[in-house]
Amino acid sequence: MRTEAFEFNGYGGRSLPALLWLPEDEPKAVLQIAHGMTEHIGRYEALARKLTERGYAAAGFDLRGHGKNAGDPDVASFGEGGWEASIEDMRRFFDLLAEQFPCPHYMLGFSLGSFLLREYLGRYPEGVAGAAILGTGWQPGAVLSVMQAIVKTQIKKASFDGTTELVQQLSFGGYNRSFQPNRTTADWLCADKEQLDAYLADPLCRKSISAGLFWQLLGSMKRTGGRNACFGWDKDTPVLLLSGQDDPVGDRGKGVRAVRQQMEKAGIRSVKLQLLPGCRHDLLHESSGDAAARILLDWMEQTRT
């Protein structure tokens, strides 16, 4: 596997750190990755190694306010207007990869990235060979509206890029309480203690999210959970919904099944759903992370044209 690190010119001239992983020969397809909340693209190296071993290329960039980007090193934040800008960043990165690799182009979004990808597919459906949506979920719009109203008060209190204890409790605290007694503040992420400790010790993983980013995420969850959320999608684009059976973001499978039902009602012709037993949210870093990678790779092999 060859690894190339470079600076990607995103929307509005924003420079974003990026990584490209290449197999020995010409890739038979490329997978564009949108990572999750507070983390960075470097955490996908193990997945990239498995992909390159099977002849695939993988690439992604640190989302705004994450990883090696500037900003508060403890607080992940897109900044005002950053959600829309991040979708445009994904489009520019797609075009960059498409120009370099004339082969099928898959996209993967995990957690935060899953909601970005779901919105992306409604705006830019063309050219996507398949969409792998990992660690996603669904909540009633009325609940999300109430949460947004509460979070808006915290933006006034701490600023858009700042955070408060209430923001942390509303965003991650509830998830963690469902795994009491807690060993760490992030037990909900994965059951593998070694991997979880590595995440918590990673200096490029930010400790919390801003009030503004949480407000933006809740807005995206409302939009992607709405009745017409899949309007504009290419109905022939294969979709893989992959989550942990114990993932609280997906309401332990219920929310992911609701997403599948939504997609099927919208006429999307190929939606595969798989829930991994014993896995929490960060399924690629669970002890069964190899199983998640195999499912992804097998799905890519089956859908590649």
Short mmCIF file of C-alpha atoms in Angstrom, two decimals:
data_model
loop_
_atom_site.label_atom_id
_atom_site.label_comp_id
_atom_site.label_asym_id
_atom_site.label_seq_id
_atom_site.Cartn_x
_atom_site.Cartn_y
_atom_site.Cartn_z
CA MET A 1 0.00 0.00 0.00
CA ARG A 2 1.22 3.46 -0.89
CA THR A 3 0.07 6.41 1.18
CA GLU A 4 0.00 9.98 -0.10
CA ALA A 5 -0.67 12.93 2.18
CA PHE A 6 -1.62 16.23 0.58
CA GLU A 7 -3.54 19.44 1.10
CA PHE A 8 -6.90 19.48 -0.64
CA ASN A 9 -8.35 22.79 -1.87
CA GLY A 10 -11.90 22.71 -0.56
CA TYR A 11 -14.89 25.00 -0.97
CA GLY A 12 -14.10 28.70 -0.68
CA GLY A 13 -10.38 28.04 -1.00
CA ARG A 14 -10.24 26.22 2.36
CA SER A 15 -7.14 23.99 2.63
CA LEU A 16 -7.96 20.59 4.16
CA PRO A 17 -5.47 17.79 5.03
CA ALA A 18 -6.14 14.68 2.95
CA LEU A 19 -4.89 11.11 2.60
CA LEU A 20 -4.88 8.78 -0.39
CA TRP A 21 -4.16 5.05 -0.07
CA LEU A 22 -3.24 3.18 -3.24
CA PRO A 23 -2.89 -0.50 -4.17
CA GLU A 24 0.15 -1.78 -6.07
CA ASP A 25 -1.68 -1.86 -9.41
CA GLU A 26 -4.28 0.39 -10.99
CA PRO A 27 -7.29 0.47 -8.65
CA LYS A 28 -10.43 -1.33 -9.74
CA ALA A 29 -12.50 1.24 -7.78
CA VAL A 30 -11.99 4.08 -5.31
CA LEU A 31 -13.74 4.61 -1.98
CA GLN A 32 -14.19 8.20 -0.77
CA ILE A 33 -14.56 8.36 3.03
CA ALA A 34 -16.32 10.98 5.16
CA HIS A 35 -15.26 10.38 8.77
CA GLY A 36 -17.18 10.76 12.03
CA MET A 37 -17.59 13.40 14.71
CA THR A 38 -14.41 14.51 16.58
CA GLU A 39 -12.13 12.05 14.72
CA HIS A 40 -9.94 12.34 11.59
CA ILE A 41 -9.27 10.54 8.34
CA GLY A 42 -6.05 8.95 9.61
CA ARG A 43 -8.13 6.56 11.72
CA TYR A 44 -9.19 4.77 8.52
CA GLU A 45 -5.73 3.45 7.67
CA ALA A 46 -6.54 -0.09 8.81
CA LEU A 47 -9.63 -0.15 6.59
CA ALA A 48 -7.61 1.32 3.74
CA ARG A 49 -5.04 -1.47 4.08
CA LYS A 50 -7.77 -4.08 3.66
CA LEU A 51 -9.14 -2.21 0.66
CA THR A 52 -5.78 -1.88 -1.08
CA GLU A 53 -5.07 -5.58 -0.50
CA ARG A 54 -8.17 -6.27 -2.60
CA GLY A 55 -7.16 -3.80 -5.30
CA TYR A 56 -9.15 -0.75 -4.21
CA ALA A 57 -7.99 2.80 -3.55
CA ALA A 58 -9.30 4.80 -0.59
CA ALA A 59 -9.19 8.52 0.15
CA GLY A 60 -10.60 11.16 2.44
CA PHE A 61 -9.87 14.45 4.18
CA ASP A 62 -10.14 15.90 7.67
CA LEU A 63 -13.50 17.62 7.86
CA ARG A 64 -13.49 21.30 8.85
CA GLY A 65 -12.62 21.81 12.51
CA HIS A 66 -11.38 18.22 12.85
CA GLY A 67 -8.04 16.43 12.86
CA LYS A 68 -5.12 18.53 11.65
CA ASN A 69 -7.28 21.54 10.82
CA ALA A 70 -6.98 24.77 12.77
CA GLY A 71 -9.32 25.64 15.61
CA ASP A 72 -9.77 24.68 19.25
CA PRO A 73 -7.87 21.36 19.58
CA ASP A 74 -10.45 20.16 22.11
CA VAL A 75 -13.66 21.17 20.32
CA ALA A 76 -14.79 19.99 16.89
CA SER A 77 -16.68 22.67 14.98
CA PHE A 78 -17.58 23.35 11.35
CA GLY A 79 -18.16 27.06 11.96
CA GLU A 80 -21.16 29.02 10.71
CA GLY A 81 -22.12 27.86 7.24
CA GLY A 82 -19.79 24.92 7.65
CA TRP A 83 -22.34 22.18 7.09
CA GLU A 84 -23.17 23.36 3.59
CA ALA A 85 -19.50 24.05 2.92
CA SER A 86 -18.60 20.51 3.98
CA ILE A 87 -21.02 19.02 1.45
CA GLU A 88 -19.38 21.19 -1.20
CA ASP A 89 -15.95 20.02 0.04
CA MET A 90 -17.10 16.45 -0.58
CA ARG A 91 -18.18 17.35 -4.11
CA ARG A 92 -14.85 18.97 -4.92
CA PHE A 93 -12.99 15.96 -3.53
CA PHE A 94 -15.21 13.67 -5.61
CA ASP A 95 -14.31 15.61 -8.75
CA LEU A 96 -10.60 15.49 -7.85
CA LEU A 97 -10.67 11.70 -7.44
CA ALA A 98 -12.82 11.17 -10.53
CA GLU A 99 -10.29 13.06 -12.61
CA GLN A 100 -7.43 10.96 -11.28
CA PHE A 101 -9.16 7.56 -11.26
CA PRO A 102 -11.37 6.59 -14.24
CA CYS A 103 -12.97 3.71 -12.34
CA PRO A 104 -16.11 3.14 -10.21
CA HIS A 105 -16.36 5.71 -7.39
CA TYR A 106 -17.89 4.58 -4.10
CA MET A 107 -18.63 6.80 -1.12
CA LEU A 108 -18.65 5.94 2.60
CA GLY A 109 -19.98 8.10 5.41
CA PHE A 110 -19.65 7.14 9.06
CA SER A 111 -21.74 8.75 11.83
CA LEU A 112 -21.45 12.51 11.21
CA GLY A 113 -20.23 11.60 7.74
CA SER A 114 -23.28 9.41 7.18
CA PHE A 115 -25.62 12.40 7.47
CA LEU A 116 -23.38 14.49 5.22
CA LEU A 117 -23.42 11.68 2.66
CA ARG A 118 -27.19 11.24 2.83
CA GLU A 119 -27.61 14.93 2.02
CA TYR A 120 -24.89 14.80 -0.64
CA LEU A 121 -26.71 12.02 -2.52
CA GLY A 122 -29.78 14.21 -2.89
CA ARG A 123 -27.76 17.01 -4.47
CA TYR A 124 -25.07 15.20 -6.43
CA PRO A 125 -26.35 11.71 -7.26
CA GLU A 126 -24.46 11.33 -10.52
CA GLY A 127 -21.40 9.12 -10.74
CA VAL A 128 -21.74 7.36 -7.36
CA ALA A 129 -21.22 3.61 -7.86
CA GLY A 130 -22.51 2.85 -4.37
CA ALA A 131 -23.09 4.50 -0.98
CA ALA A 132 -21.96 2.81 2.24
CA ILE A 133 -23.76 4.46 5.15
CA LEU A 134 -22.31 3.40 8.50
CA GLY A 135 -23.40 4.29 12.03
CA THR A 136 -26.40 6.32 10.95
CA GLY A 137 -29.82 6.74 12.56
CA TRP A 138 -33.26 8.30 12.65
CA GLN A 139 -35.24 10.26 15.24
CA PRO A 140 -38.68 11.90 15.09
CA GLY A 141 -38.57 15.43 13.70
CA ALA A 142 -40.50 16.84 16.66
CA VAL A 143 -37.85 15.55 19.08
CA LEU A 144 -35.06 16.99 16.96
CA SER A 145 -36.80 20.39 16.79
CA VAL A 146 -37.03 20.56 20.58
CA MET A 147 -33.36 19.65 20.90
CA GLN A 148 -32.40 22.28 18.35
CA ALA A 149 -34.27 24.93 20.32
CA ILE A 150 -32.41 23.96 23.49
CA VAL A 151 -29.04 23.92 21.72
CA LYS A 152 -29.73 27.36 20.25
CA THR A 153 -29.79 28.74 23.81
CA GLN A 154 -26.35 27.20 24.33
CA ILE A 155 -25.02 28.89 21.19
CA LYS A 156 -26.04 32.22 22.70
CA LYS A 157 -24.34 31.22 25.92
CA ALA A 158 -21.07 29.82 24.57
CA SER A 159 -20.91 31.09 20.93
CA PHE A 160 -21.33 29.01 17.78
CA ASP A 161 -17.89 27.43 18.08
CA GLY A 162 -17.95 27.07 21.85
CA THR A 163 -19.52 24.34 23.93
CA THR A 164 -21.24 23.75 27.25
CA GLU A 165 -21.80 20.85 29.61
CA LEU A 166 -25.41 20.67 28.47
CA VAL A 167 -24.34 20.29 24.83
CA GLN A 168 -22.09 17.40 25.80
CA GLN A 169 -24.83 15.74 27.82
CA LEU A 170 -27.38 16.08 25.02
CA SER A 171 -25.00 14.89 22.32
CA PHE A 172 -22.92 12.10 23.90
CA GLY A 173 -23.91 11.84 27.55
CA GLY A 174 -27.19 10.06 26.95
CA TYR A 175 -25.52 7.49 24.74
CA ASN A 176 -22.91 6.77 27.40
CA ARG A 177 -25.42 6.40 30.24
CA SER A 178 -26.97 3.46 28.42
CA PHE A 179 -23.72 1.53 29.01
CA GLN A 180 -23.39 2.09 32.76
CA PRO A 181 -21.37 1.49 34.80
CA ASN A 182 -19.04 3.61 32.67
CA ARG A 183 -15.31 3.08 32.46
CA THR A 184 -14.80 6.19 30.29
CA THR A 185 -16.80 9.09 28.89
CA ALA A 186 -17.06 7.29 25.54
CA ASP A 187 -18.02 3.70 26.36
CA TRP A 188 -20.83 3.96 23.82
CA LEU A 189 -18.33 4.16 20.97
CA CYS A 190 -17.00 0.62 21.16
CA ALA A 191 -16.60 -2.32 23.52
CA ASP A 192 -12.97 -2.94 22.55
CA LYS A 193 -11.07 -1.32 25.42
CA GLU A 194 -7.74 -1.11 23.60
CA GLN A 195 -9.25 0.63 20.60
CA LEU A 196 -11.33 2.95 22.78
CA ASP A 197 -8.31 3.97 24.84
CA ALA A 198 -6.34 4.63 21.64
CA TYR A 199 -9.13 6.92 20.44
CA LEU A 200 -9.23 8.81 23.74
CA ALA A 201 -5.45 9.24 23.72
CA ASP A 202 -5.27 10.32 20.07
CA PRO A 203 -4.17 13.99 20.03
CA LEU A 204 -5.98 14.53 16.70
CA CYS A 205 -9.34 13.40 18.12
CA ARG A 206 -11.14 16.32 19.73
CA LYS A 207 -12.79 15.81 23.09
CA SER A 208 -16.14 17.47 22.46
CA ILE A 209 -18.29 19.18 19.85
CA SER A 210 -19.38 22.79 19.59
CA ALA A 211 -22.92 23.94 20.18
CA GLY A 212 -23.01 25.12 16.57
CA LEU A 213 -21.95 21.78 15.11
CA PHE A 214 -24.49 19.92 17.23
CA TRP A 215 -27.20 22.33 16.08
CA GLN A 216 -26.15 21.76 12.46
CA LEU A 217 -26.16 17.99 12.91
CA LEU A 218 -29.66 18.04 14.41
CA GLY A 219 -30.84 20.06 11.42
CA SER A 220 -29.38 17.50 9.04
CA MET A 221 -31.01 14.67 10.98
CA LYS A 222 -34.37 16.43 10.52
CA ARG A 223 -33.79 16.85 6.79
CA THR A 224 -32.53 13.32 6.17
CA GLY A 225 -35.35 11.87 8.26
CA GLY A 226 -38.06 13.77 6.42
CA ARG A 227 -40.62 12.31 4.05
CA ASN A 228 -38.91 13.65 0.92
CA ALA A 229 -35.34 13.11 2.13
CA CYS A 230 -34.43 10.76 -0.73
CA PHE A 231 -35.91 12.96 -3.42
CA GLY A 232 -33.24 13.53 -6.04
CA TRP A 233 -31.30 10.33 -5.28
CA ASP A 234 -30.37 8.07 -8.17
CA LYS A 235 -32.69 5.16 -7.40
CA ASP A 236 -30.26 2.72 -9.06
CA THR A 237 -27.36 3.59 -6.72
CA PRO A 238 -26.77 0.59 -4.41
CA VAL A 239 -26.85 1.41 -0.69
CA LEU A 240 -25.23 -0.47 2.19
CA LEU A 241 -26.56 0.31 5.67
CA LEU A 242 -24.07 -1.10 8.18
CA SER A 243 -24.23 -0.53 11.93
CA GLY A 244 -23.55 -2.18 15.26
CA GLN A 245 -26.46 -4.04 16.81
CA ASP A 246 -25.82 -2.15 20.08
CA ASP A 247 -25.24 1.26 18.51
CA PRO A 248 -27.29 3.88 20.41
CA VAL A 249 -27.11 6.30 17.46
CA GLY A 250 -29.14 3.80 15.46
CA ASP A 251 -31.38 3.05 18.46
CA ARG A 252 -29.94 -0.47 18.56
CA GLY A 253 -31.08 -1.19 15.04
CA LYS A 254 -34.54 0.39 15.14
CA GLY A 255 -33.40 3.68 13.67
CA VAL A 256 -31.37 1.98 10.94
CA ARG A 257 -34.36 -0.13 9.95
CA ALA A 258 -36.41 3.07 9.77
CA VAL A 259 -33.82 4.51 7.37
CA ARG A 260 -34.04 1.40 5.18
CA GLN A 261 -37.82 1.63 5.13
CA GLN A 262 -37.59 5.30 4.16
CA MET A 263 -35.22 4.48 1.29
CA GLU A 264 -37.30 1.60 0.01
CA LYS A 265 -40.46 3.73 0.07
CA ALA A 266 -38.58 6.30 -2.01
CA GLY A 267 -37.95 3.64 -4.66
CA ILE A 268 -34.25 2.99 -4.09
CA ARG A 269 -33.85 -0.42 -5.70
CA SER A 270 -30.94 -1.93 -3.78
CA VAL A 271 -30.70 -1.36 -0.02
CA LYS A 272 -28.72 -3.89 2.00
CA LEU A 273 -28.89 -3.65 5.79
CA GLN A 274 -26.61 -5.50 8.17
CA LEU A 275 -26.31 -5.13 11.94
CA LEU A 276 -23.21 -6.58 13.61
CA PRO A 277 -23.93 -8.39 16.91
CA GLY A 278 -21.99 -7.11 19.93
CA CYS A 279 -20.87 -3.94 18.15
CA ARG A 280 -21.55 -0.44 19.40
CA HIS A 281 -21.16 2.73 17.35
CA ASP A 282 -17.59 2.70 16.04
CA LEU A 283 -17.95 -0.67 14.33
CA LEU A 284 -14.75 -0.36 12.27
CA HIS A 285 -12.74 -0.22 15.50
CA GLU A 286 -14.56 -2.98 17.35
CA SER A 287 -12.96 -6.39 17.79
CA SER A 288 -15.18 -7.44 14.87
CA GLY A 289 -13.94 -4.57 12.71
CA ASP A 290 -12.55 -7.14 10.28
CA ALA A 291 -16.09 -8.45 9.79
CA ALA A 292 -17.35 -4.94 8.98
CA ALA A 293 -14.56 -4.47 6.45
CA ARG A 294 -15.33 -7.84 4.83
CA ILE A 295 -19.01 -6.94 4.49
CA LEU A 296 -18.07 -3.63 2.88
CA LEU A 297 -15.58 -5.22 0.49
CA ASP A 298 -17.91 -8.05 -0.50
CA TRP A 299 -20.68 -5.54 -1.18
CA MET A 300 -18.33 -3.47 -3.36
CA GLU A 301 -17.33 -6.58 -5.29
CA GLN A 302 -20.97 -7.55 -5.83
CA THR A 303 -22.09 -4.09 -6.98
CA ARG A 304 -19.06 -3.02 -9.02
CA THR A 305 -19.82 -2.67 -12.71
#
